[in-house]
Short mmCIF file of C-alpha atoms in Angstrom, two decimals:
data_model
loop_
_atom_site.label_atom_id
_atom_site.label_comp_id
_atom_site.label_asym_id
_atom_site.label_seq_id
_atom_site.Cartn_x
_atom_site.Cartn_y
_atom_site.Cartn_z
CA UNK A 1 0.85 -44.18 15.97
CA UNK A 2 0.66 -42.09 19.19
CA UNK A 3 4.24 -40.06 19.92
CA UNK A 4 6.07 -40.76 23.28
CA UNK A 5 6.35 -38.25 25.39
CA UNK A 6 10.27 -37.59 24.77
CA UNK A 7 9.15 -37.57 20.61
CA UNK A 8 6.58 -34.88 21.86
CA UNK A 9 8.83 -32.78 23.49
CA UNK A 10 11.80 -33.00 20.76
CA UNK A 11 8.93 -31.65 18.06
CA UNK A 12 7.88 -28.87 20.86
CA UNK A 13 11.39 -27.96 20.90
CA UNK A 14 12.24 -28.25 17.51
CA UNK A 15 9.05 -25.92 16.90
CA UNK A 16 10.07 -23.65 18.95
CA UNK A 17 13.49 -23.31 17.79
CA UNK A 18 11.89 -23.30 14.49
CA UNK A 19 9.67 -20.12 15.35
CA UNK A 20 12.73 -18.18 17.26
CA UNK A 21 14.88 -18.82 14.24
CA UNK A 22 12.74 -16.90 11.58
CA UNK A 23 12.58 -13.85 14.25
CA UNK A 24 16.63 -14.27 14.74
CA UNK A 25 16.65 -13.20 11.19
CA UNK A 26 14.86 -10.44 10.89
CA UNK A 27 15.58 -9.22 14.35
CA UNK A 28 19.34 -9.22 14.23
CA UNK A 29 19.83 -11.65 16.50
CA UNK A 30 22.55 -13.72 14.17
CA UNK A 31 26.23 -12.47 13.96
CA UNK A 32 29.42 -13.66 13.42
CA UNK A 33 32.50 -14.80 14.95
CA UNK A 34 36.08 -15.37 13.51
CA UNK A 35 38.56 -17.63 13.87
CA UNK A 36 42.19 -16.84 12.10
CA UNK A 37 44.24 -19.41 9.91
CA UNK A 38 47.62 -19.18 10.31
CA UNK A 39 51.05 -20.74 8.55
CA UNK A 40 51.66 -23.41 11.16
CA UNK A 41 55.62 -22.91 10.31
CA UNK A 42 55.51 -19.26 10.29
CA UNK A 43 52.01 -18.19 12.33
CA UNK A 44 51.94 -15.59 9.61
CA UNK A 45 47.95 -14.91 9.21
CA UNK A 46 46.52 -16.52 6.04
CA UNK A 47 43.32 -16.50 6.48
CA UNK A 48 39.65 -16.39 8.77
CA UNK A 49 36.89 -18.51 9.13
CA UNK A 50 33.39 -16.90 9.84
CA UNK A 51 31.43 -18.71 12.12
CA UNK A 52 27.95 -18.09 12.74
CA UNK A 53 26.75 -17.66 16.07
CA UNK A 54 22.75 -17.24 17.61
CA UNK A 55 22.18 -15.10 20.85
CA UNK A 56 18.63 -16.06 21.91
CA UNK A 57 17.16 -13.69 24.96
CA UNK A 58 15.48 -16.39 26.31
CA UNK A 59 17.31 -19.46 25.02
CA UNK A 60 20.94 -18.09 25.53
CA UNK A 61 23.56 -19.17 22.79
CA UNK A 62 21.96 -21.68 20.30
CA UNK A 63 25.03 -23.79 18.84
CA UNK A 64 24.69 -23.95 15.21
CA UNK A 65 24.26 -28.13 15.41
CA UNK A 66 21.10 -27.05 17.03
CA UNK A 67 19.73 -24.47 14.58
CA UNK A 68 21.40 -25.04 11.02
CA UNK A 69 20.18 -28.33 10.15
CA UNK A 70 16.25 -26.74 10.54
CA UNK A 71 17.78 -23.85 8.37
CA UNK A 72 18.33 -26.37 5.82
CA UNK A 73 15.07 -27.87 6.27
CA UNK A 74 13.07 -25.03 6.03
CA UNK A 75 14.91 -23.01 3.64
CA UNK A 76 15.90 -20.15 5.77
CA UNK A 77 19.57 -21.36 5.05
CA UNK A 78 19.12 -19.45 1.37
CA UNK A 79 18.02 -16.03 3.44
CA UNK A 80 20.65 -16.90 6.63
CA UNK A 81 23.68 -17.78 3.74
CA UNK A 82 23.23 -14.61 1.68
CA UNK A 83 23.85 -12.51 4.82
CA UNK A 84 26.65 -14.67 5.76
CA UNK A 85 28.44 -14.12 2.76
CA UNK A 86 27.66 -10.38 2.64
CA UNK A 87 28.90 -9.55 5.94
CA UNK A 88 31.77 -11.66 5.93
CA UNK A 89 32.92 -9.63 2.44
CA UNK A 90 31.65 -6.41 4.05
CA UNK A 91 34.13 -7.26 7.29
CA UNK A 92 37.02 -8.52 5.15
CA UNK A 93 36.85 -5.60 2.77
CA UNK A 94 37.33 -3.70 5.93
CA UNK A 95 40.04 -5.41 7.36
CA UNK A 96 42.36 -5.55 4.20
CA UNK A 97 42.06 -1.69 3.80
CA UNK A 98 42.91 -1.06 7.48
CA UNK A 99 45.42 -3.59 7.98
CA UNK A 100 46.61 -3.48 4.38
CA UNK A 101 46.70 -7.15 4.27
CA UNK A 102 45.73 -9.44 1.61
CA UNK A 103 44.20 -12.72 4.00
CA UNK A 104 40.98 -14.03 2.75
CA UNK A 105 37.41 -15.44 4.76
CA UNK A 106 36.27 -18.37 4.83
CA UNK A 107 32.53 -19.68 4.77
CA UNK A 108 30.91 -21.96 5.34
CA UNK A 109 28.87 -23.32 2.24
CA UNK A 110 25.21 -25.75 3.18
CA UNK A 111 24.39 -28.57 0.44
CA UNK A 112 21.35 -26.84 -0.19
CA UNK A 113 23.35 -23.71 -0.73
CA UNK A 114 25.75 -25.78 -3.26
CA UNK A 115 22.64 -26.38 -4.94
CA UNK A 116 21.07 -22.86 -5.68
CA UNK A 117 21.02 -22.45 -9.38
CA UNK A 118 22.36 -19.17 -9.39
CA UNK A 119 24.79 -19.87 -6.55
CA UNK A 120 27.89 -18.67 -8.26
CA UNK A 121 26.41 -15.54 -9.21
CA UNK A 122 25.15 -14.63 -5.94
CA UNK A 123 28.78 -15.48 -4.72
CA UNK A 124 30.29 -13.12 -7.47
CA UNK A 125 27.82 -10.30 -6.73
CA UNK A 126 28.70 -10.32 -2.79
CA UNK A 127 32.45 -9.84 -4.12
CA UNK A 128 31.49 -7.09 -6.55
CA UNK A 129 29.59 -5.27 -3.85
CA UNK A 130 32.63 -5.18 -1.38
CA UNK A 131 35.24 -4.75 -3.88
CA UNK A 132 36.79 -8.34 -3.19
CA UNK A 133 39.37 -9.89 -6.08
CA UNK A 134 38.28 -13.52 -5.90
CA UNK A 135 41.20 -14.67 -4.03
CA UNK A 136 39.74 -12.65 -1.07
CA UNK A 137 37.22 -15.75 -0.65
CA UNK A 138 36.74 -19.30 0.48
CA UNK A 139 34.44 -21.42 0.44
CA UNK A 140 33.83 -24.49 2.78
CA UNK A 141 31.97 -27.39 1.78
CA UNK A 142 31.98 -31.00 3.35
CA UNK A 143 32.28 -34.18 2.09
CA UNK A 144 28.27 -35.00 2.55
CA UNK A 145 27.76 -32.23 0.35
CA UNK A 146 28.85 -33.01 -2.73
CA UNK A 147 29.52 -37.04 -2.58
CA UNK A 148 26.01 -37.01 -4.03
CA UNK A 149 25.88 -33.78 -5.60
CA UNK A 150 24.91 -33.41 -9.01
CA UNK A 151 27.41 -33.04 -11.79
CA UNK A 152 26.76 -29.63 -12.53
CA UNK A 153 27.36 -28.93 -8.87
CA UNK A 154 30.92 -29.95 -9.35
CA UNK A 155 31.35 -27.82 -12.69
CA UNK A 156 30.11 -24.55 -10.78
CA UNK A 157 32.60 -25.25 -8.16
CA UNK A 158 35.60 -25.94 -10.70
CA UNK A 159 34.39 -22.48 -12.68
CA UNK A 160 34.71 -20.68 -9.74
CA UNK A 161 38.01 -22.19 -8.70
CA UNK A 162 38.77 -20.83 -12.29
CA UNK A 163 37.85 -17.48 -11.42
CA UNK A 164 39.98 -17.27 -8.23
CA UNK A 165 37.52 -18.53 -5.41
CA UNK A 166 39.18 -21.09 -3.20
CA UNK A 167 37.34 -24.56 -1.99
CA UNK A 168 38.07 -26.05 0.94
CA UNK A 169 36.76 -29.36 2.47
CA UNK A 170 35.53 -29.34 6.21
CA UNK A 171 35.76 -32.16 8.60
CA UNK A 172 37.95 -34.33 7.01
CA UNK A 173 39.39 -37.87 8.54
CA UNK A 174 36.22 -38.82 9.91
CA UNK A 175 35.12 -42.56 9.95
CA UNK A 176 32.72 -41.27 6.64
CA UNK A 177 36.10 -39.53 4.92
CA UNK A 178 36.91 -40.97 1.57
CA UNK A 179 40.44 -40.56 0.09
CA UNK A 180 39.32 -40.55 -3.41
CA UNK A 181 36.93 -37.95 -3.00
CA UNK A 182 40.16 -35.45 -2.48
CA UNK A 183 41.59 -36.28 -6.16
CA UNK A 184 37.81 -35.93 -8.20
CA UNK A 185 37.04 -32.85 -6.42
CA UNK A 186 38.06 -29.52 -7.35
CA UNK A 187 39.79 -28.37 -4.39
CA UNK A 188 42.27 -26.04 -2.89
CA UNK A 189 42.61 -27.16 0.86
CA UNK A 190 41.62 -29.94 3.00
CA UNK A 191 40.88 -29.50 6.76
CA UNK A 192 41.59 -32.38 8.73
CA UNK A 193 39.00 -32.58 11.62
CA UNK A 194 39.35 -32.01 15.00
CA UNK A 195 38.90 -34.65 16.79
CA UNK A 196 42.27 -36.48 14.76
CA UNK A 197 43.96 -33.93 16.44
CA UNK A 198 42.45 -34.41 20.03
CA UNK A 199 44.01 -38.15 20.07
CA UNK A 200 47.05 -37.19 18.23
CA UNK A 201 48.84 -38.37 21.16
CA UNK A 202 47.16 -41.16 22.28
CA UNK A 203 45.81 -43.05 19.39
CA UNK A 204 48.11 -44.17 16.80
CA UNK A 205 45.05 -44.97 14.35
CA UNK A 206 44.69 -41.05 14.56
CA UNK A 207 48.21 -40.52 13.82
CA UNK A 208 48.11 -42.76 10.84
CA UNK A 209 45.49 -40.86 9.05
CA UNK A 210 46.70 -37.75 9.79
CA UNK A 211 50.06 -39.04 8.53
CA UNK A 212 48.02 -40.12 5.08
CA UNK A 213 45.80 -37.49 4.45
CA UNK A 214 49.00 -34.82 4.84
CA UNK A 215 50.69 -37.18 2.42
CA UNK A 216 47.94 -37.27 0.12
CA UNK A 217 47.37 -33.62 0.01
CA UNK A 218 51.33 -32.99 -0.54
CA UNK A 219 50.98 -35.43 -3.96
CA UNK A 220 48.02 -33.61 -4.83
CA UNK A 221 49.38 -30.00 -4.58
CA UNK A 222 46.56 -29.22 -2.19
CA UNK A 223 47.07 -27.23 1.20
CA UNK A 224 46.26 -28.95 4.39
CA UNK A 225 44.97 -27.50 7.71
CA UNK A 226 44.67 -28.96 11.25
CA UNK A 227 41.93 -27.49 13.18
CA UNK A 228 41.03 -27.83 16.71
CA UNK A 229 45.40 -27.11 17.55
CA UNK A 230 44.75 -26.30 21.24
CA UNK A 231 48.15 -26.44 23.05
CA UNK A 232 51.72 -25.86 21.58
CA UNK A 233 52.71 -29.91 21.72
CA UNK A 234 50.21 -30.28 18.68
CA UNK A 235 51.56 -27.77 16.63
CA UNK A 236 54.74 -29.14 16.66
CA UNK A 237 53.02 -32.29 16.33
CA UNK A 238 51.44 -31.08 12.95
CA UNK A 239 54.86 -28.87 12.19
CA UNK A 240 56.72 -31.95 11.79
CA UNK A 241 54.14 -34.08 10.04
CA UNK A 242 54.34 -31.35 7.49
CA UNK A 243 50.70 -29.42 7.47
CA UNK A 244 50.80 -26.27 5.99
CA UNK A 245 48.36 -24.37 8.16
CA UNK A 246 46.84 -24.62 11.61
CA UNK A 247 43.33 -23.03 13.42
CA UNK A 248 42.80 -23.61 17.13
CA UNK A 249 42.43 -22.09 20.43
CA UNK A 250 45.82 -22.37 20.99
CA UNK A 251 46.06 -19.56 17.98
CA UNK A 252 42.88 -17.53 19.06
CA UNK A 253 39.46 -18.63 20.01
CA UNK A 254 36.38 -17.44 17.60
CA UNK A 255 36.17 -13.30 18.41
CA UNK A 256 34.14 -10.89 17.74
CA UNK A 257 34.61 -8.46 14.66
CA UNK A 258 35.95 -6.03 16.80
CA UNK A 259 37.78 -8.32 19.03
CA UNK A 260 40.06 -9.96 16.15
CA UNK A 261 40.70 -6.54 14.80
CA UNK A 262 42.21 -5.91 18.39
CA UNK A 263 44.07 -9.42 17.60
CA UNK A 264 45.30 -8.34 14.62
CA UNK A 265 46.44 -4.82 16.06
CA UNK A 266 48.27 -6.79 18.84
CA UNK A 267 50.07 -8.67 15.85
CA UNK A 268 47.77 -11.50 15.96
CA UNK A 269 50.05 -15.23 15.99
CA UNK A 270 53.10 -13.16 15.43
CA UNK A 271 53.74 -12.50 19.27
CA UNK A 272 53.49 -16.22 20.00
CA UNK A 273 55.82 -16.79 16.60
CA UNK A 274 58.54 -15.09 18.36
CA UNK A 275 58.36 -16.46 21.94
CA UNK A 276 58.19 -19.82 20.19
CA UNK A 277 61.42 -18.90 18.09
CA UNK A 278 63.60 -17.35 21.35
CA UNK A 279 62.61 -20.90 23.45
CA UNK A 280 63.63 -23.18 20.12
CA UNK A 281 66.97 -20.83 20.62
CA UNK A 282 67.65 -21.50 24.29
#
């Protein structure tokens, strides 16, 4: 079977992106970028996610839809993951001893990753090496990634929930989300997705399930975040539908290491805590 042309191209592309990707490793070219959790109630800091972000010199910014799915593929996620994890401690570790706070990271956990046979210990070494109770960490999975995961995946997830590691689930409320995933999984936190809380307004079908899932997660003693909060109507939105914690723009856009520690220095949410306190007292 001959390719069309727009196959040929995708696989030139793909190729390409394929070749950059293992130089991106070794030549630095990967960092991170965080984006702070806060109490949606309070906008206390609780927590950070790490992102991971790709600075090309000739392709620009490579979104990670683009380059960690041929991660996965090609195994690079295992070599791309352990950094991830180590610099994300190493930054943390950093942060709680200047700021003598106690918020944790969050990361961002592949299926293949779940998978690793010696997963937990590599996730118990990176905490060792940075000095890190267990608490300090969390780590995101999605629902894809464990719907089908073997058995013993779930029993290395519940040991380290044992030992103090959180779990969160990414993404959830999609058309693929399944409530009674939440109750068989071992899990801290569920993050309802963003796009539930781009039609919050407008569609009541996204109101229901946000409505459902907070419900759900209240029964089930499990923290809930909204993600994607970008303007002070859907915080109060959330606020009143009872979600415990928030992440948006609205909060702070993904910074750079150095950039949130100037955030933080600032006093982070707190500033917008108090304006939004004097303007409920008017």
């Amino acid at each position: 079977m001959t390719l069309g042309q727009g196959e040929r191209t995708s696989n030139i592309c793909r190729n390409r992106l394929e070749t950059a990707l293992r130089r991106a490793v070794a030549a630095g070219e990967l960092h991170l970028a965080y984006q702070p959790r806060v109490a949606s109630d309070t906008l206390e800091i609780t927590g950070v996610e790490c992102l991971l972000r790709w600075e090309h010199a000739q392709l620009g910014s490579v979104g990670p839809d683009e380059f960690v799915p041929i991660a996965e593929e090609t195994g690079l996620i295992d070599q791309i993951g352990d950094w991830v994890l180590d610099e994300a401690c190493r930054q943390l570790a950093t942060w709680r001893t200047r700021f003598e706070d106690d918020f944790f990271v969050s990361v961002n956990m592949a299926a293949r990753q779940l998978r690793q046979p010696n997963f937990a210990t590599r996730i118990q070494a990176a905490l060792n090496k940075h000095r890190l109770p267990a608490e300090a960490l969390e780590i995101e999975i999605t629902e894809s990634s464990v719907v089908h995961a073997p058995q013993e995946t779930r029993r290395m997830l519940e040991a380290l929930r044992r030992e103090g590691v959180r779990v969160s689930m990414d993404n959830f409320g999609t058309g693929n989300s399944a409530f009674g995933q939440i109750r068989r999984l071992p899990l801290d936190c569920v993050k309802l997705d963003r796009s539930l809380m781009a039609d919050l307004y407008t569609d009541v079908g996204a109101q229901g399930v946000t409505a459902a899932v907070l419900a759900m997660t209240r029964t089930l003693r499990i923290r809930s975040v909204a993600e994607g909060i970008e303007d002070p109507e859907s915080l109060e939105m959330v606020c009143c539908l009872g979600c415990d914690e928030v992440q948006g723009h609205y909060i702070s856009p993904p910074l750079k290491a150095r950039d949130f520690a100037d955030w933080l220095d600032a006093g982070g949410a707190a500033v917008r805590a108090q304006g939004r306190a004097a303007a409920m007292a008017i």
